[in-house]
Coordinates of C-alpha atoms in Angstrom, one line a residue:
M1 CA -75.2 72.4 209.5
S2 CA -75.5 75.2 207.0
S3 CA -73.1 76.2 204.2
K4 CA -71.8 79.7 204.1
P5 CA -72.1 81.8 200.9
L6 CA -69.4 81.3 198.4
A7 CA -68.4 84.9 198.7
A8 CA -67.2 84.6 202.3
C9 CA -64.2 86.9 202.7
L10 CA -60.8 85.8 203.5
V11 CA -58.5 86.9 206.3
V12 CA -55.2 87.1 204.5
V13 CA -52.0 87.4 206.4
A14 CA -49.4 87.6 203.6
S15 CA -49.4 90.3 201.0
L16 CA -49.7 87.7 198.1
L17 CA -53.5 87.9 198.1
P18 CA -55.7 90.9 198.9
S19 CA -58.6 90.8 201.2
C20 CA -61.6 89.8 199.2
T21 CA -64.5 92.1 198.4
S22 CA -66.3 89.7 196.1
A23 CA -66.2 86.0 195.3
P24 CA -62.8 85.3 193.5
P25 CA -63.1 83.4 190.2
V26 CA -61.9 80.1 191.7
E27 CA -65.0 79.9 193.9
R28 CA -67.2 79.8 190.8
R29 CA -65.4 76.7 189.6
A30 CA -66.5 74.7 192.7
P31 CA -69.3 72.4 191.6
P32 CA -72.7 72.7 193.3
V33 CA -72.6 70.0 195.9
Q34 CA -76.0 68.6 194.7
L35 CA -74.2 67.3 191.6
I36 CA -72.0 65.0 193.6
D37 CA -73.5 61.5 194.0
L38 CA -73.0 59.5 197.2
P39 CA -74.4 56.3 198.7
E40 CA -77.7 56.5 200.4
G41 CA -77.7 58.3 203.7
F42 CA -74.7 60.5 203.0
V43 CA -74.6 64.2 202.2
I44 CA -71.8 66.5 200.9
E45 CA -71.5 70.2 201.8
L46 CA -69.1 73.0 201.0
A47 CA -66.6 73.4 203.9
A48 CA -64.5 76.1 202.3
A49 CA -64.3 78.0 199.0
G50 CA -61.8 80.2 197.2
I51 CA -58.9 77.9 198.4
E52 CA -57.0 78.1 195.1
H53 CA -55.1 74.8 194.2
A54 CA -56.1 73.2 197.6
R55 CA -54.0 70.0 198.0
S56 CA -52.8 68.1 201.1
M57 CA -54.5 68.7 204.5
A58 CA -53.5 68.4 208.1
R59 CA -55.4 69.3 211.3
S60 CA -54.2 70.5 214.7
P61 CA -56.0 69.5 217.9
A62 CA -57.1 73.1 218.2
G63 CA -59.2 72.6 215.0
T64 CA -57.0 74.6 212.6
L65 CA -57.0 73.0 209.1
F66 CA -53.7 73.5 207.2
V67 CA -53.8 73.2 203.4
G68 CA -50.9 73.0 201.1
S69 CA -50.8 73.8 197.4
R70 CA -48.8 72.6 194.4
K71 CA -49.4 75.1 191.5
S72 CA -49.6 78.0 194.0
D73 CA -46.8 78.9 196.3
V74 CA -48.8 79.3 199.5
V75 CA -49.7 77.4 202.6
R76 CA -53.0 78.4 204.3
A77 CA -54.6 77.9 207.7
L78 CA -58.4 77.7 207.9
R79 CA -60.6 78.2 210.9
D80 CA -64.2 77.4 211.6
E81 CA -64.6 79.9 214.4
D82 CA -68.4 79.5 214.9
G83 CA -68.4 75.7 214.7
D84 CA -71.0 75.4 211.9
G85 CA -68.8 73.2 209.7
Y86 CA -67.7 76.0 207.3
F87 CA -64.1 77.4 207.4
E88 CA -64.9 81.1 207.1
T89 CA -61.5 82.4 208.1
V90 CA -58.4 81.8 206.0
H91 CA -54.9 82.9 206.8
V92 CA -52.0 82.7 204.3
L93 CA -49.1 81.6 206.5
L94 CA -46.4 81.5 203.9
S95 CA -45.9 82.5 200.2
G96 CA -43.2 82.3 197.7
L97 CA -42.6 78.5 198.3
N98 CA -41.6 75.8 195.9
S99 CA -44.7 73.7 195.4
P100 CA -45.6 73.3 199.1
N101 CA -47.8 70.3 198.6
G102 CA -47.3 68.5 201.8
V103 CA -48.3 69.5 205.3
A104 CA -48.1 67.7 208.6
Y105 CA -48.7 68.7 212.2
R106 CA -46.8 67.5 215.3
A107 CA -46.3 68.9 218.9
G108 CA -47.5 72.4 218.1
A109 CA -45.6 72.8 214.8
L110 CA -46.6 72.7 211.2
Y111 CA -44.2 70.9 208.8
V112 CA -44.3 71.9 205.1
A113 CA -42.8 69.9 202.3
E114 CA -41.5 71.8 199.3
I115 CA -39.8 70.1 196.4
H116 CA -36.3 70.5 197.8
R117 CA -36.8 70.8 201.5
V118 CA -38.9 70.4 204.6
I119 CA -39.5 73.4 206.8
R120 CA -41.3 73.9 210.2
L121 CA -43.4 76.6 211.7
D122 CA -43.4 76.4 215.5
D123 CA -46.2 77.3 217.9
I124 CA -48.3 77.8 214.8
D125 CA -51.9 77.8 216.3
A126 CA -51.0 80.8 218.5
R127 CA -49.4 82.6 215.6
L128 CA -51.8 82.4 212.7
T129 CA -51.9 86.2 212.3
S130 CA -48.1 86.6 212.7
P131 CA -46.4 83.4 211.5
P132 CA -42.9 82.7 212.8
E133 CA -39.8 82.5 210.5
P134 CA -39.7 78.9 209.2
V135 CA -37.1 76.6 210.6
V136 CA -35.3 74.4 207.9
V137 CA -35.7 70.8 208.9
R138 CA -33.8 69.4 205.9
D139 CA -32.9 70.9 202.6
D140 CA -31.0 68.3 200.6
F141 CA -33.8 66.7 198.7
P142 CA -33.6 66.5 194.9
T143 CA -34.7 69.6 193.0
D144 CA -36.3 67.9 190.1
P145 CA -39.7 69.3 189.4
H146 CA -41.0 66.1 187.7
H147 CA -42.9 64.3 190.5
G148 CA -41.0 66.5 192.9
W149 CA -44.0 67.7 194.9
K150 CA -44.3 65.8 198.2
F151 CA -46.8 64.3 200.5
L152 CA -45.9 64.5 204.2
R153 CA -47.1 62.6 207.3
F154 CA -45.9 61.5 210.7
G155 CA -46.2 57.7 211.3
P156 CA -47.2 56.0 214.5
D157 CA -43.5 55.4 215.1
G158 CA -42.9 59.2 215.4
W159 CA -40.9 59.4 212.2
L160 CA -41.7 61.9 209.4
Y161 CA -42.3 60.1 206.1
V162 CA -41.4 61.9 202.9
P163 CA -41.6 60.5 199.4
V164 CA -39.3 61.3 196.5
G165 CA -40.9 60.6 193.1
A166 CA -39.2 59.3 190.0
P167 CA -37.9 62.3 187.9
C168 CA -39.4 60.9 184.7
N169 CA -42.2 58.8 183.3
I170 CA -40.2 55.6 183.3
C171 CA -36.5 55.3 184.3
D172 CA -34.2 53.8 186.9
A173 CA -32.8 56.8 188.6
G174 CA -31.6 55.0 191.8
D175 CA -31.7 56.3 195.4
P176 CA -33.3 58.5 196.6
Y177 CA -35.7 58.5 193.7
A178 CA -38.9 56.4 193.4
A179 CA -38.9 55.8 197.2
I180 CA -40.5 56.6 200.5
L181 CA -38.0 58.1 202.9
R182 CA -38.4 58.7 206.6
M183 CA -36.5 60.8 209.1
K184 CA -36.6 61.9 212.7
P185 CA -38.7 65.1 213.4
D186 CA -35.5 67.2 213.5
G187 CA -34.5 66.0 210.1
S188 CA -31.8 63.6 211.2
D189 CA -31.2 59.9 210.3
L190 CA -32.8 60.1 206.8
Q191 CA -33.3 56.5 205.5
V192 CA -35.1 54.7 202.7
F193 CA -38.3 52.9 203.9
A194 CA -39.6 51.6 200.6
R195 CA -38.3 51.5 197.0
G196 CA -39.9 51.0 193.6
V197 CA -42.6 53.7 194.3
R198 CA -43.0 55.8 191.2
N199 CA -45.0 58.7 192.7
T200 CA -47.0 58.4 195.9
V201 CA -49.0 61.5 197.0
G202 CA -50.9 59.8 199.8
F203 CA -50.4 57.3 202.6
D204 CA -51.8 56.2 205.9
W205 CA -51.3 53.6 208.6
H206 CA -53.8 50.9 209.4
P207 CA -55.5 51.9 212.7
T208 CA -55.1 48.4 214.1
T209 CA -51.8 47.0 212.8
G210 CA -50.0 50.3 212.4
E211 CA -48.7 49.2 209.0
L212 CA -48.2 51.6 206.1
W213 CA -50.5 51.7 203.1
F214 CA -50.0 54.0 200.2
T215 CA -51.2 54.9 196.7
D216 CA -48.9 55.0 193.7
N217 CA -49.4 56.5 190.3
G218 CA -48.7 54.2 187.3
R219 CA -46.6 55.2 184.3
D220 CA -48.0 56.8 181.2
W221 CA -48.0 56.0 177.4
L222 CA -49.0 52.3 177.6
G223 CA -52.5 53.0 176.4
D224 CA -55.8 53.7 178.1
H225 CA -55.9 50.6 180.2
L226 CA -52.3 50.0 181.3
P227 CA -50.7 50.1 183.8
P228 CA -53.0 50.2 186.9
D229 CA -52.5 52.7 189.6
E230 CA -51.8 50.9 192.9
L231 CA -52.8 50.7 196.5
N232 CA -49.8 49.1 198.3
H233 CA -49.2 47.6 201.7
A234 CA -45.8 47.9 203.4
P235 CA -45.8 45.8 206.6
E236 CA -42.1 46.4 207.1
A237 CA -39.2 48.5 205.9
G238 CA -37.0 47.5 203.0
L239 CA -39.6 46.3 200.5
H240 CA -39.4 47.0 196.8
F241 CA -42.6 47.6 194.9
G242 CA -41.4 47.0 191.4
Y243 CA -41.0 50.3 189.6
P244 CA -39.7 50.6 186.9
W245 CA -39.6 46.9 186.1
C246 CA -43.0 45.7 187.3
H247 CA -46.4 47.4 187.7
G248 CA -49.6 46.3 189.6
T249 CA -49.4 42.6 190.6
D250 CA -47.5 41.2 187.6
L251 CA -47.2 43.5 184.6
V252 CA -43.7 43.6 183.3
D253 CA -42.7 47.0 181.8
T254 CA -42.0 46.9 178.1
D255 CA -39.1 49.4 178.5
F256 CA -37.5 47.5 181.4
P257 CA -38.2 43.8 180.6
D258 CA -35.0 42.3 182.0
R259 CA -36.0 41.6 185.6
G260 CA -39.6 40.7 185.5
C261 CA -41.8 40.8 188.6
D262 CA -40.0 38.2 190.8
G263 CA -38.9 39.4 194.1
F264 CA -41.0 42.6 194.1
R265 CA -43.9 43.3 196.4
P266 CA -47.1 43.2 194.3
A267 CA -49.8 45.8 194.6
A268 CA -52.4 45.0 197.3
Q269 CA -55.1 46.3 195.0
E270 CA -54.9 47.3 191.4
L271 CA -56.7 50.6 190.8
G272 CA -57.9 52.1 187.5
A273 CA -55.3 53.0 185.0
H274 CA -54.5 56.7 184.9
V275 CA -57.0 57.6 187.6
A276 CA -54.2 59.5 189.5
S277 CA -54.8 58.0 192.9
L278 CA -53.6 60.6 195.4
G279 CA -54.7 61.0 199.0
M280 CA -55.9 58.0 201.0
R281 CA -57.2 57.6 204.5
F282 CA -58.5 54.8 206.7
Y283 CA -61.9 55.8 208.0
T284 CA -61.3 56.0 211.8
G285 CA -64.4 58.0 212.7
D286 CA -67.6 56.6 214.3
S287 CA -70.3 58.5 212.4
F288 CA -70.3 56.4 209.2
P289 CA -72.0 53.0 209.3
E290 CA -70.0 50.1 210.7
E291 CA -69.3 48.8 207.2
Y292 CA -67.0 51.8 206.5
R293 CA -64.9 51.6 209.7
N294 CA -61.2 51.0 209.0
Q295 CA -61.8 50.9 205.3
V296 CA -59.7 52.8 202.7
F297 CA -61.0 56.0 201.0
I298 CA -58.9 57.2 198.0
A299 CA -59.0 60.5 196.2
E300 CA -58.7 60.0 192.5
H301 CA -57.5 63.2 190.9
G302 CA -58.3 62.2 187.4
S303 CA -56.6 61.3 184.2
W304 CA -54.6 63.2 181.6
N305 CA -53.0 60.3 179.7
S306 CA -56.2 58.6 178.6
S307 CA -58.4 59.2 175.5
V308 CA -61.4 58.9 177.8
K309 CA -61.3 60.7 181.1
V310 CA -61.3 58.4 184.2
G311 CA -61.1 59.0 187.9
Y312 CA -62.3 62.4 189.3
Q313 CA -63.9 60.7 192.2
V314 CA -63.5 59.4 195.7
S315 CA -63.3 55.6 195.7
L316 CA -63.5 53.0 198.4
V317 CA -61.4 49.9 198.9
R318 CA -62.9 47.4 201.4
L319 CA -60.6 45.2 203.4
E320 CA -60.9 41.9 205.2
G321 CA -57.9 41.9 207.5
N322 CA -55.0 42.9 205.3
R323 CA -56.7 41.7 202.1
P324 CA -58.6 44.1 199.8
V325 CA -61.9 42.5 198.7
S326 CA -63.5 45.2 196.6
Y327 CA -62.8 48.5 194.9
E328 CA -65.7 50.7 194.1
P329 CA -66.8 54.4 193.6
F330 CA -68.0 56.2 196.7
A331 CA -68.4 59.9 195.7
T332 CA -68.8 60.8 192.0
G333 CA -69.9 63.7 189.9
W334 CA -66.8 65.7 189.4
L335 CA -66.5 64.1 186.0
R336 CA -69.5 65.1 183.8
P337 CA -71.2 62.4 181.7
H338 CA -69.9 63.8 178.4
G339 CA -66.3 64.3 179.6
G340 CA -66.3 67.8 181.2
V341 CA -64.7 68.2 184.6
R342 CA -66.1 70.0 187.6
G343 CA -63.2 69.5 190.0
R344 CA -60.3 67.2 191.0
P345 CA -60.2 65.5 194.4
V346 CA -56.8 65.5 196.0
D347 CA -56.7 64.6 199.7
L348 CA -58.9 63.3 202.4
L349 CA -59.1 63.9 206.2
V350 CA -61.3 62.4 208.9
E351 CA -62.5 65.0 211.3
P352 CA -63.1 64.4 215.0
D353 CA -66.9 64.4 214.4
G354 CA -66.5 61.6 211.9
S355 CA -67.1 63.6 208.8
L356 CA -64.7 63.2 205.8
L357 CA -63.1 66.3 204.3
V358 CA -62.2 66.2 200.6
S359 CA -59.9 68.9 199.0
D360 CA -60.3 69.8 195.3
D361 CA -57.5 71.7 193.6
G362 CA -59.6 72.0 190.4
G363 CA -62.6 73.7 192.1
G364 CA -60.6 75.5 194.7
A365 CA -62.7 74.1 197.4
I366 CA -62.9 71.7 200.4
Y367 CA -66.0 69.6 200.9
R368 CA -67.4 67.8 204.0
I369 CA -69.1 64.4 203.6
R370 CA -71.4 63.3 206.5
H371 CA -73.6 60.4 207.2
V372 CA -77.1 61.6 208.3
G373 CA -79.2 58.6 207.6
T374 CA -81.7 57.9 204.8
D375 CA -84.6 60.0 206.0
A376 CA -82.4 63.1 206.7
A377 CA -80.6 62.8 203.4
E378 CA -83.8 62.7 201.4
T379 CA -85.1 66.0 203.0
R380 CA -82.0 68.0 202.1

């Protein structure tokens, strides 16, 4: 598999961005892939460049990669027409949106989560060059910009899961804030699935049990080491995960000390404080070694509320059954040794060939991680 030049031109469908004649500045921010460290036998390659503020990803069976954004107002569709692993064609499907972070695909339609609503583009694979008018699925979500950007995925139950973050650093705002909601694909029957979730921007379902797991970002201003970010396990609806009273497994919040941690669901795995754990995926491919199958990969976007930068990596949580047994770095190098930053991982996606895609909104890029074996990796 060869990487295309960074100056590969874009096919732009909306008027927001011009067709490129040279590499846009965002492409120069993508770190050279040889600076990313991986376990022995793995390689990382550039899968797309110039994807400014690339955030959540979803894939259609036809191979179209849909990419949301948060600081931009666009949703893109990427195509690898020649099958070489590099998405050389980019369509801007929509522009002028309100932090369209979340994207999900179902039954030929692309669902997009803005801060205040969820919209849908029907028959989208056949209409990449002439996108249809969006259908409003539901438009009564809170408008608060603080933690208002949303992740979006369909569960194995066929429901569409949509989180609503807390509109603050630490507060008790009540429903529907600090919760994971779900609704039917047409937007009806909205209900709270889980409470006490400060801000999740990534979740997935265990490939064997079908149970929900999700990351959650801990609060700020308790120092460099508190509280931990979280990987949580929700085997059923109706659980409360502690926010704003309890963090991690048993840390009582100093601003909300009255309830303690009794009665709340503790974190399945405490992650690093302030690492900004976002996208997570169970590895369901068959090209990584067996020890990675059905294990949890997490994109750590990186800290801002820490005197020493932490995160900026892809981490791995190993499970035995439903019990995490280790938490370790998997892909590192976006954070430089002396504190500079080369990029910020956001979301993960397992491709049909077993490779793992990583979006990077700091570098405006998408990477592909493959396992090629020790000998092949050493010759690259």
